[in-house]
Structures are given as C-alpha cells and as structure tokens.
Amino acid sequence: LWAEEAGWGELTPETWRQWFEDTPHGPCLVFVAATPAGEVVGQIVFTPAALRVGGATVPAARMSAPIVRHDYRTQSLRSL
C-alpha cells in the first residue's frame, strides 16, 4: 500500500522500525482499513508524543502517513 498508493517508494523493515517503532515515546499506533475479504485499503499512523499543557506534560499523538487506495477514495470506508 505504501509503495503503490502513496508514491513514497519502498519502505524497508529497518526504516519502518526507525520511523514507527523506535520513537522517543514508544511505538506508533497503526490503524489499517481492510475490506471484509481482507484486502488492505487504507492506513494511518499515530506517533506518541508528549505535550506541555498548563505546566503539565500529557500524552499526545501526531497523525501521519494517511494512505487510502485510489479506488476507495470516493466512498466511505464504513460502507465496506
């Protein structure tokens, strides 16, 4: 999905580990959208972070890498 739909090229296991597993605040949450037949049609990544709010540090997440297969971009994923 990453290489085919995003246009970002191939993603090696080592790069995936560096970007999405070995982050300063722990591994990312990766959400995947799939059809009932198991075809992966989308993904989005949430990277854990720390945010200062009113003098306190609270957990946060940064969204990245939203990808949806081209042929599913005009319909709701909830309809699958």
Short mmCIF file of N, CA and C in Angstrom, two decimals:
data_model
loop_
_atom_site.label_atom_id
_atom_site.label_comp_id
_atom_site.label_asym_id
_atom_site.label_seq_id
_atom_site.Cartn_x
_atom_site.Cartn_y
_atom_site.Cartn_z
N LEU A 1 0.83 -1.19 0.00
CA LEU A 1 0.00 0.00 0.00
C LEU A 1 0.88 1.26 0.00
N TRP A 2 1.90 1.26 0.82
CA TRP A 2 2.81 2.40 0.94
C TRP A 2 3.44 2.72 -0.42
N ALA A 3 4.01 1.72 -1.05
CA ALA A 3 4.72 1.94 -2.33
C ALA A 3 3.75 2.18 -3.48
N GLU A 4 2.64 1.46 -3.49
CA GLU A 4 1.70 1.53 -4.61
C GLU A 4 0.86 2.80 -4.62
N GLU A 5 0.41 3.25 -3.48
CA GLU A 5 -0.57 4.34 -3.42
C GLU A 5 -0.02 5.69 -2.98
N ALA A 6 1.00 5.68 -2.14
CA ALA A 6 1.49 6.96 -1.60
C ALA A 6 2.51 7.63 -2.51
N GLY A 7 3.21 6.84 -3.31
CA GLY A 7 4.24 7.41 -4.16
C GLY A 7 5.52 7.74 -3.40
N TRP A 8 5.68 7.17 -2.21
CA TRP A 8 6.85 7.46 -1.38
C TRP A 8 7.95 6.43 -1.58
N GLY A 9 7.76 5.47 -2.48
CA GLY A 9 8.76 4.44 -2.69
C GLY A 9 8.64 3.30 -1.70
N GLU A 10 9.57 2.38 -1.81
CA GLU A 10 9.56 1.21 -0.92
C GLU A 10 9.92 1.61 0.51
N LEU A 11 9.37 0.89 1.45
CA LEU A 11 9.66 1.10 2.86
C LEU A 11 10.27 -0.18 3.40
N THR A 12 11.54 -0.12 3.77
CA THR A 12 12.22 -1.32 4.27
C THR A 12 11.81 -1.60 5.71
N PRO A 13 11.94 -2.83 6.15
CA PRO A 13 11.65 -3.13 7.56
C PRO A 13 12.50 -2.28 8.52
N GLU A 14 13.75 -2.01 8.17
CA GLU A 14 14.61 -1.20 9.02
C GLU A 14 14.09 0.23 9.13
N THR A 15 13.68 0.81 8.00
CA THR A 15 13.14 2.17 8.02
C THR A 15 11.83 2.21 8.81
N TRP A 16 10.97 1.20 8.59
CA TRP A 16 9.71 1.13 9.36
C TRP A 16 10.02 1.13 10.86
N ARG A 17 10.96 0.31 11.26
CA ARG A 17 11.32 0.20 12.68
C ARG A 17 11.82 1.56 13.21
N GLN A 18 12.68 2.23 12.44
CA GLN A 18 13.22 3.52 12.88
C GLN A 18 12.13 4.58 12.99
N TRP A 19 11.25 4.64 12.00
CA TRP A 19 10.22 5.69 11.96
C TRP A 19 9.04 5.42 12.87
N PHE A 20 8.62 4.16 12.99
CA PHE A 20 7.34 3.87 13.62
C PHE A 20 7.40 2.99 14.87
N GLU A 21 8.54 2.39 15.15
CA GLU A 21 8.63 1.55 16.35
C GLU A 21 9.56 2.12 17.41
N ASP A 22 10.72 2.61 16.99
CA ASP A 22 11.73 3.09 17.93
C ASP A 22 11.65 4.60 18.12
N THR A 23 10.47 5.12 18.46
CA THR A 23 10.30 6.55 18.65
C THR A 23 10.63 6.90 20.11
N PRO A 24 10.91 8.15 20.40
CA PRO A 24 11.24 8.54 21.78
C PRO A 24 10.16 8.22 22.81
N HIS A 25 8.90 8.13 22.39
CA HIS A 25 7.80 7.90 23.33
C HIS A 25 7.13 6.55 23.11
N GLY A 26 7.82 5.62 22.45
CA GLY A 26 7.28 4.29 22.25
C GLY A 26 6.78 4.07 20.84
N PRO A 27 6.33 2.85 20.56
CA PRO A 27 5.89 2.52 19.20
C PRO A 27 4.60 3.25 18.81
N CYS A 28 4.46 3.46 17.52
CA CYS A 28 3.28 4.12 16.98
C CYS A 28 2.07 3.20 16.98
N LEU A 29 0.90 3.81 16.96
CA LEU A 29 -0.34 3.08 16.73
C LEU A 29 -0.61 3.14 15.24
N VAL A 30 -0.76 1.99 14.62
CA VAL A 30 -1.01 1.93 13.19
C VAL A 30 -2.39 1.34 12.98
N PHE A 31 -3.27 2.12 12.35
CA PHE A 31 -4.62 1.67 12.06
C PHE A 31 -4.69 1.30 10.59
N VAL A 32 -5.30 0.16 10.31
CA VAL A 32 -5.41 -0.34 8.95
C VAL A 32 -6.88 -0.53 8.61
N ALA A 33 -7.27 -0.09 7.42
CA ALA A 33 -8.63 -0.33 6.92
C ALA A 33 -8.56 -1.49 5.94
N ALA A 34 -9.46 -2.45 6.11
CA ALA A 34 -9.47 -3.62 5.24
C ALA A 34 -10.91 -3.95 4.84
N THR A 35 -11.04 -4.54 3.68
CA THR A 35 -12.35 -4.99 3.22
C THR A 35 -12.72 -6.28 3.97
N PRO A 36 -13.97 -6.72 3.91
CA PRO A 36 -14.34 -7.99 4.54
C PRO A 36 -13.52 -9.18 4.01
N ALA A 37 -13.02 -9.05 2.78
CA ALA A 37 -12.19 -10.12 2.20
C ALA A 37 -10.74 -10.04 2.66
N GLY A 38 -10.41 -9.02 3.45
CA GLY A 38 -9.05 -8.90 3.99
C GLY A 38 -8.10 -8.06 3.15
N GLU A 39 -8.59 -7.40 2.10
CA GLU A 39 -7.73 -6.54 1.29
C GLU A 39 -7.48 -5.23 2.05
N VAL A 40 -6.22 -4.90 2.26
CA VAL A 40 -5.87 -3.67 2.95
C VAL A 40 -6.08 -2.51 1.99
N VAL A 41 -6.91 -1.53 2.40
CA VAL A 41 -7.24 -0.41 1.52
C VAL A 41 -6.87 0.94 2.13
N GLY A 42 -6.38 0.95 3.36
CA GLY A 42 -6.00 2.21 3.97
C GLY A 42 -5.18 2.02 5.21
N GLN A 43 -4.50 3.09 5.60
CA GLN A 43 -3.73 3.08 6.84
C GLN A 43 -3.57 4.50 7.33
N ILE A 44 -3.31 4.64 8.61
CA ILE A 44 -2.93 5.91 9.21
C ILE A 44 -2.10 5.59 10.44
N VAL A 45 -1.11 6.42 10.72
CA VAL A 45 -0.18 6.19 11.82
C VAL A 45 -0.31 7.32 12.84
N PHE A 46 -0.33 6.96 14.12
CA PHE A 46 -0.32 7.94 15.20
C PHE A 46 0.96 7.73 16.01
N THR A 47 1.83 8.74 16.01
CA THR A 47 3.09 8.67 16.72
C THR A 47 2.92 9.26 18.11
N PRO A 48 3.28 8.49 19.15
CA PRO A 48 3.13 9.01 20.51
C PRO A 48 4.07 10.20 20.74
N ALA A 49 3.60 11.14 21.53
CA ALA A 49 4.36 12.34 21.84
C ALA A 49 4.00 12.80 23.24
N ALA A 50 4.74 13.80 23.72
CA ALA A 50 4.42 14.44 25.00
C ALA A 50 4.11 15.89 24.70
N LEU A 51 3.10 16.42 25.36
CA LEU A 51 2.64 17.79 25.13
C LEU A 51 2.57 18.52 26.47
N ARG A 52 3.10 19.73 26.51
CA ARG A 52 3.02 20.53 27.74
C ARG A 52 1.75 21.35 27.70
N VAL A 53 0.90 21.18 28.73
CA VAL A 53 -0.35 21.91 28.83
C VAL A 53 -0.46 22.47 30.25
N GLY A 54 -0.46 23.77 30.35
CA GLY A 54 -0.60 24.39 31.66
C GLY A 54 0.42 23.93 32.68
N GLY A 55 1.64 23.71 32.27
CA GLY A 55 2.69 23.27 33.18
C GLY A 55 2.78 21.77 33.39
N ALA A 56 1.84 21.02 32.85
CA ALA A 56 1.87 19.56 32.98
C ALA A 56 2.21 18.93 31.63
N THR A 57 2.85 17.78 31.70
CA THR A 57 3.13 17.02 30.50
C THR A 57 2.06 15.95 30.35
N VAL A 58 1.40 15.93 29.19
CA VAL A 58 0.33 14.97 28.94
C VAL A 58 0.65 14.17 27.68
N PRO A 59 0.14 12.94 27.61
CA PRO A 59 0.37 12.15 26.41
C PRO A 59 -0.40 12.72 25.22
N ALA A 60 0.19 12.61 24.06
CA ALA A 60 -0.44 13.11 22.83
C ALA A 60 -0.05 12.17 21.69
N ALA A 61 -0.60 12.42 20.53
CA ALA A 61 -0.26 11.63 19.34
C ALA A 61 -0.24 12.54 18.13
N ARG A 62 0.70 12.28 17.24
CA ARG A 62 0.81 13.04 15.99
C ARG A 62 0.40 12.13 14.84
N MET A 63 -0.51 12.58 14.03
CA MET A 63 -1.02 11.80 12.90
C MET A 63 -0.07 11.93 11.71
N SER A 64 0.16 10.80 11.00
CA SER A 64 0.98 10.84 9.79
C SER A 64 0.64 9.65 8.91
N ALA A 65 1.17 9.69 7.72
CA ALA A 65 1.08 8.60 6.74
C ALA A 65 -0.34 8.14 6.43
N PRO A 66 -1.28 9.08 6.20
CA PRO A 66 -2.61 8.62 5.79
C PRO A 66 -2.59 8.16 4.34
N ILE A 67 -2.97 6.93 4.12
CA ILE A 67 -2.98 6.37 2.76
C ILE A 67 -4.30 5.64 2.56
N VAL A 68 -4.95 5.90 1.43
CA VAL A 68 -6.16 5.17 1.05
C VAL A 68 -5.98 4.76 -0.41
N ARG A 69 -6.25 3.48 -0.69
CA ARG A 69 -6.15 3.01 -2.08
C ARG A 69 -6.98 3.91 -2.99
N HIS A 70 -6.46 4.21 -4.15
CA HIS A 70 -7.08 5.15 -5.09
C HIS A 70 -8.54 4.80 -5.38
N ASP A 71 -8.82 3.53 -5.61
CA ASP A 71 -10.18 3.14 -5.98
C ASP A 71 -11.16 3.16 -4.80
N TYR A 72 -10.70 3.50 -3.60
CA TYR A 72 -11.58 3.62 -2.43
C TYR A 72 -11.69 5.05 -1.93
N ARG A 73 -11.09 5.99 -2.60
CA ARG A 73 -11.05 7.38 -2.12
C ARG A 73 -12.36 8.13 -2.28
N THR A 74 -13.29 7.63 -3.10
CA THR A 74 -14.54 8.35 -3.29
C THR A 74 -15.70 7.73 -2.55
N GLN A 75 -15.45 6.70 -1.75
CA GLN A 75 -16.52 6.08 -0.98
C GLN A 75 -16.12 5.98 0.48
N SER A 76 -17.08 5.82 1.34
CA SER A 76 -16.83 5.71 2.76
C SER A 76 -16.26 4.34 3.06
N LEU A 77 -15.20 4.28 3.87
CA LEU A 77 -14.65 3.00 4.29
C LEU A 77 -15.65 2.25 5.17
N ARG A 78 -16.57 2.98 5.81
CA ARG A 78 -17.58 2.34 6.65
C ARG A 78 -18.56 1.52 5.83
N SER A 79 -18.63 1.77 4.52
CA SER A 79 -19.58 1.04 3.69
C SER A 79 -19.03 -0.29 3.19
N LEU A 80 -17.78 -0.59 3.52
CA LEU A 80 -17.17 -1.83 3.04
C LEU A 80 -17.63 -3.03 3.81
#
